[in-house]
Amino acid sequence: MKKNHKILLSALAAAAVVAGCATVPGSADLDQLTTQIVKASFQDQGIVKAAVLDTDETNRACSAADVSGQPLDDASAKAIEASNLKSVKWPSNGKFLGDWKEGEKIAQSGRGLTWSDDAKTPNGGNCYNCHQIDKKEISFGTIGPSLYNYGKLRGVADPASPDAKPIVEYTWGKVWNSKAYNACSNMPRAGHTGILTESQVADVLALLLDPKSPVNQ
Amino acid sequence: MQSRRQALKKTAVVAGLLATTSLFPQFAFAAFNKDAFDAKSVADALKALGAGAPTESKDVSITAPDIAENGSVVPVAVATTLTGVKSMLIMVEKNPATLTAMFHMTDSVDAAFSARVKMGQSSDVYAIAIMNDGKVLFAKKEVKVTLGGCGG
Amino acid sequence: MADPMRIRAQATGDKTTVRVLMAHEMEGGQRKDAAGKIVPAWFIQEVTATHNGKTVLTAEWGPAVSKNPFLQFVVKGAKAGDKIGVNWKDNRGDTRSDEATVS
Amino acid sequence: MTKTLSLIALACLASTGAMAQKSAVQSIEEYRAMLQDGNPSDLFEAKGEGLWSQKRGPKNVSLQQCDLGKGPGVVKGVFVELPRYFADTNRVQDLESRLLTCMETLQGFNATDIAKTPFGKGEQINMTALATWIAAESRDMRFNLSQNHVQEKTFYEVGKRLFFQRAGPHDFSCASCHGQDNTRIRLQDLPNLTKNPGDGVGFAAWPAYRVSNGQMWGMQQRLNDCYRQQRFPYPGFGSDATIALGVYLGVNSQGSASVAPAIKR
């Protein structure tokens, strides 16, 4: 493995020299070289398999856009959002909201799916890493917007009411698959990629939308 | 203090012999006041040291952060400008064991020490001066322990 | 054998500030290893400091002093060129002594 | 000590909002400032300095003839020019992978075995100590990585692609956390590494002593743990992916002063 990509690199370098100018390879060759280097550099460890790097079209398109420094064109972004929205799994029992107390625990936890976790570790939602949620927790990140008063600000007095339905559904979809609404969102697709279970997603929704949740006080 | 330490050392020699049978490993430590370091409260630790009840004093100072980003390393400085100090102590009230460090004075050092301690949770941290005349003076400060990074 | 300490002793007027870093795990005896077994406590229990060979400070520490301990204290009457020695002993009986010259 | 997640019910914070939040951040800054005096990295630096001149390995020789980029035995100033291309190995190497080459060629150690050794064990302990001392010898100097060799330029471009590579169950790339200004995870400020983050920030702050676990980490371990938290698979020690990322970060830090070895949360 290691040898292969070294040969490739030397070949690319040699090609550049032969062409008369010691310049870097073209963009497509660099992409190919990067793939080779990734293959040779990463290995299975614990519960994490190297195969998790074989990602889907959403990530491929967004990574390429990031490298180019240009956002995705509108048509591609819309197509990615549509396909992600289609994959959202709605609550099988029709219950969007679980227990906000469990939701808070899930929001606090950053555990799961690293090579130092074991398969039995319940996955956390990593929510506080990026969002303010319950005001009592002062240790929160700012990569995502504040979710304090999430339900209150959106006028959700009764999450089961028809009035609240659109926002409840949107919130479920956003947590389940963030890319359904923003193609290259930094937010993980908690339900789609199996980070959280259906009942965990419902608990997180309760944290955000239950009028009794400290988030909405 | 010296005579007490000497006495403890003598006990330790005997205990050391016993310890070879691994029956009493806890006695193998010389000069280390195990009872005081096992105590679960400020009062119990002082009792184990044979010291009386502490009085809050403006002449004792404690310097520690308001919030520690990591409980594994909390910088704490304890000091007093008073003379006649026998020992300076650092205690963390809510740790599994309260007494953390004990500095025995001589005339050749200032009654001012800085160290770093572990804290399992938010707690009052005490600077305690045990005086030669038996008085026990203290200052305390609340240190909040929070989580800084991804948190795993 | 334990790694050496780093001792810095800086004189200002008739006082010398001594800063010491000690290489030690300071295992608290609360933590569990991967197999779920408690990692036994392993920590420095006694610290002694000397000025030109004369003991100026003794200390007793518990397991809640941080890993790789830092200690700062002030020695009266020590001047440039004097020797400051520090010695520690842990609960396994391991010891380490190092010395620095006051600058 | 058990990592205890302390949910702090700060009554005053809950009632006064933004102002109080600011003061919590200020308190954390005070805490970090208090740690600066007495960085345990000193212990590792001293150990590394001793290891450099100590005769070790199957061949029982020191590392004093090791060429870290400025000629055999030159240590001062090398850190701020790494990673760079080395003609003898015909590859771009960072400090740690170059040290590995020297440990193999000069001292007769088995580089593959050392690369496979987990961080903080066996020869990796010595590797980190050496990297700490070598970095310290360039303290306050400014980063100035070469981009003259075609492989150096190529590695910059590969590193950029790796930086933006979204994958794993969380779709994370390096840029998820380090692609914007003025953000943080929990209370930890995140440098924007797509550009020069400034003196002593990001690439210019490692090796560093981590107070959270009392460990000294070199850049290889820093990148390794980023990938762990990214939910990526394990990057090999000194693998080309880690070195290419180092080139990308190091070139972006051009002109910034190194504060390594630093002290970190």
Short mmCIF file of N, CA, C and O in Angstrom, two decimals, chain C residues 37-80:
data_model
loop_
_atom_site.label_atom_id
_atom_site.label_comp_id
_atom_site.label_asym_id
_atom_site.label_seq_id
_atom_site.Cartn_x
_atom_site.Cartn_y
_atom_site.Cartn_z
N LYS C 37 -10.67 -1.94 36.53
CA LYS C 37 -10.03 -2.07 37.83
C LYS C 37 -9.50 -0.72 38.30
O LYS C 37 -9.00 0.06 37.50
N ILE C 38 -9.63 -0.45 39.61
CA ILE C 38 -9.13 0.80 40.17
C ILE C 38 -7.60 0.84 40.02
O ILE C 38 -6.91 -0.12 40.36
N VAL C 39 -7.11 1.95 39.46
CA VAL C 39 -5.66 2.13 39.38
C VAL C 39 -5.19 2.58 40.76
O VAL C 39 -5.66 3.59 41.28
N PRO C 40 -4.28 1.81 41.38
CA PRO C 40 -3.91 2.15 42.76
C PRO C 40 -3.25 3.53 42.88
O PRO C 40 -2.58 3.98 41.95
N ALA C 41 -3.49 4.18 44.01
CA ALA C 41 -2.90 5.49 44.24
C ALA C 41 -1.37 5.39 44.19
O ALA C 41 -0.78 4.43 44.68
N TRP C 42 -0.76 6.38 43.58
CA TRP C 42 0.70 6.44 43.47
C TRP C 42 1.06 7.92 43.43
O TRP C 42 0.81 8.59 42.43
N PHE C 43 1.56 8.43 44.53
CA PHE C 43 1.74 9.89 44.61
C PHE C 43 2.88 10.26 45.54
O PHE C 43 3.26 9.50 46.43
N ILE C 44 3.40 11.44 45.31
CA ILE C 44 4.44 11.99 46.18
C ILE C 44 3.80 12.34 47.52
O ILE C 44 2.77 13.00 47.57
N GLN C 45 4.42 11.85 48.60
CA GLN C 45 3.87 12.09 49.93
C GLN C 45 4.65 13.11 50.73
O GLN C 45 4.11 13.77 51.59
N GLU C 46 5.96 13.15 50.46
CA GLU C 46 6.81 14.01 51.28
C GLU C 46 7.71 14.81 50.38
O GLU C 46 8.31 14.27 49.44
N VAL C 47 7.86 16.08 50.67
CA VAL C 47 8.77 16.94 49.94
C VAL C 47 9.62 17.69 50.96
O VAL C 47 9.11 18.15 51.98
N THR C 48 10.91 17.76 50.69
CA THR C 48 11.81 18.51 51.57
C THR C 48 12.62 19.47 50.71
O THR C 48 13.06 19.09 49.62
N ALA C 49 12.80 20.69 51.18
CA ALA C 49 13.66 21.64 50.47
C ALA C 49 14.79 22.07 51.38
O ALA C 49 14.59 22.26 52.59
N THR C 50 15.97 22.22 50.80
CA THR C 50 17.13 22.64 51.58
C THR C 50 17.76 23.87 50.96
O THR C 50 17.67 24.10 49.75
N HIS C 51 18.42 24.67 51.81
CA HIS C 51 19.20 25.82 51.37
C HIS C 51 20.62 25.60 51.88
O HIS C 51 20.83 25.52 53.09
N ASN C 52 21.55 25.42 50.95
CA ASN C 52 22.94 25.06 51.30
C ASN C 52 22.98 23.91 52.30
O ASN C 52 23.74 23.92 53.27
N GLY C 53 22.12 22.92 52.05
CA GLY C 53 22.16 21.70 52.85
C GLY C 53 21.28 21.72 54.09
O GLY C 53 21.04 20.68 54.71
N LYS C 54 20.78 22.90 54.48
CA LYS C 54 19.96 23.00 55.69
C LYS C 54 18.48 22.95 55.29
O LYS C 54 18.04 23.65 54.38
N THR C 55 17.71 22.11 55.98
CA THR C 55 16.28 21.97 55.65
C THR C 55 15.54 23.27 55.96
O THR C 55 15.63 23.80 57.07
N VAL C 56 14.83 23.78 54.95
CA VAL C 56 14.06 25.01 55.15
C VAL C 56 12.56 24.77 55.05
O VAL C 56 11.75 25.60 55.46
N LEU C 57 12.17 23.64 54.47
CA LEU C 57 10.75 23.37 54.28
C LEU C 57 10.52 21.87 54.20
O LEU C 57 11.26 21.16 53.53
N THR C 58 9.49 21.40 54.89
CA THR C 58 9.02 20.03 54.66
C THR C 58 7.53 20.12 54.33
O THR C 58 6.84 21.02 54.81
N ALA C 59 7.09 19.20 53.51
CA ALA C 59 5.67 19.21 53.13
C ALA C 59 5.16 17.79 53.05
O ALA C 59 5.92 16.86 52.78
N GLU C 60 3.86 17.64 53.29
CA GLU C 60 3.18 16.36 53.09
C GLU C 60 2.09 16.59 52.05
O GLU C 60 1.34 17.56 52.15
N TRP C 61 2.02 15.72 51.07
CA TRP C 61 1.03 15.86 50.01
C TRP C 61 0.11 14.65 49.96
O TRP C 61 0.52 13.53 50.25
N GLY C 62 -1.10 14.89 49.54
CA GLY C 62 -2.05 13.81 49.29
C GLY C 62 -2.14 13.53 47.80
O GLY C 62 -1.47 14.18 46.99
N PRO C 63 -2.98 12.56 47.41
CA PRO C 63 -3.07 12.17 46.00
C PRO C 63 -3.79 13.20 45.12
O PRO C 63 -3.84 13.02 43.92
N ALA C 64 -4.33 14.27 45.71
CA ALA C 64 -5.05 15.25 44.90
C ALA C 64 -4.16 16.42 44.45
O ALA C 64 -4.64 17.40 43.91
N VAL C 65 -2.84 16.29 44.69
CA VAL C 65 -1.93 17.24 44.04
C VAL C 65 -1.83 16.81 42.58
O VAL C 65 -1.78 15.62 42.27
N SER C 66 -1.86 17.78 41.65
CA SER C 66 -1.92 17.47 40.22
C SER C 66 -0.71 16.69 39.73
O SER C 66 0.38 16.78 40.29
N LYS C 67 -0.93 15.95 38.66
CA LYS C 67 0.15 15.23 37.97
C LYS C 67 1.26 16.19 37.56
O LYS C 67 0.99 17.33 37.20
N ASN C 68 2.48 15.71 37.57
CA ASN C 68 3.66 16.54 37.29
C ASN C 68 3.61 17.82 38.13
O ASN C 68 3.50 18.93 37.61
N PRO C 69 3.72 17.66 39.44
CA PRO C 69 3.44 18.77 40.36
C PRO C 69 4.34 19.99 40.17
O PRO C 69 5.53 19.86 39.85
N PHE C 70 3.71 21.14 40.41
CA PHE C 70 4.41 22.42 40.42
C PHE C 70 4.35 22.96 41.84
O PHE C 70 3.30 22.90 42.49
N LEU C 71 5.47 23.45 42.33
CA LEU C 71 5.52 24.02 43.68
C LEU C 71 6.34 25.30 43.65
O LEU C 71 7.43 25.33 43.05
N GLN C 72 5.79 26.34 44.25
CA GLN C 72 6.55 27.59 44.37
C GLN C 72 6.61 28.00 45.83
O GLN C 72 5.60 27.96 46.54
N PHE C 73 7.82 28.41 46.27
CA PHE C 73 7.97 28.91 47.64
C PHE C 73 9.11 29.92 47.66
O PHE C 73 9.84 30.06 46.67
N VAL C 74 9.24 30.64 48.77
CA VAL C 74 10.22 31.71 48.87
C VAL C 74 11.17 31.42 50.03
O VAL C 74 10.72 31.20 51.16
N VAL C 75 12.47 31.41 49.73
CA VAL C 75 13.47 31.16 50.76
C VAL C 75 14.09 32.50 51.16
O VAL C 75 14.54 33.27 50.31
N LYS C 76 14.08 32.76 52.47
CA LYS C 76 14.67 34.02 52.96
C LYS C 76 16.18 33.87 53.07
O LYS C 76 16.67 32.82 53.48
N GLY C 77 16.89 34.93 52.72
CA GLY C 77 18.33 34.97 52.94
C GLY C 77 19.16 34.21 51.92
O GLY C 77 20.38 34.19 52.02
N ALA C 78 18.53 33.56 50.94
CA ALA C 78 19.31 32.86 49.92
C ALA C 78 19.77 33.87 48.87
O ALA C 78 19.01 34.75 48.48
N LYS C 79 21.03 33.75 48.43
CA LYS C 79 21.56 34.71 47.45
C LYS C 79 22.17 33.96 46.27
O LYS C 79 22.37 32.73 46.32
N ALA C 80 22.45 34.71 45.20
CA ALA C 80 23.00 34.11 43.99
C ALA C 80 24.20 33.23 44.32
O ALA C 80 25.05 33.62 45.12
#
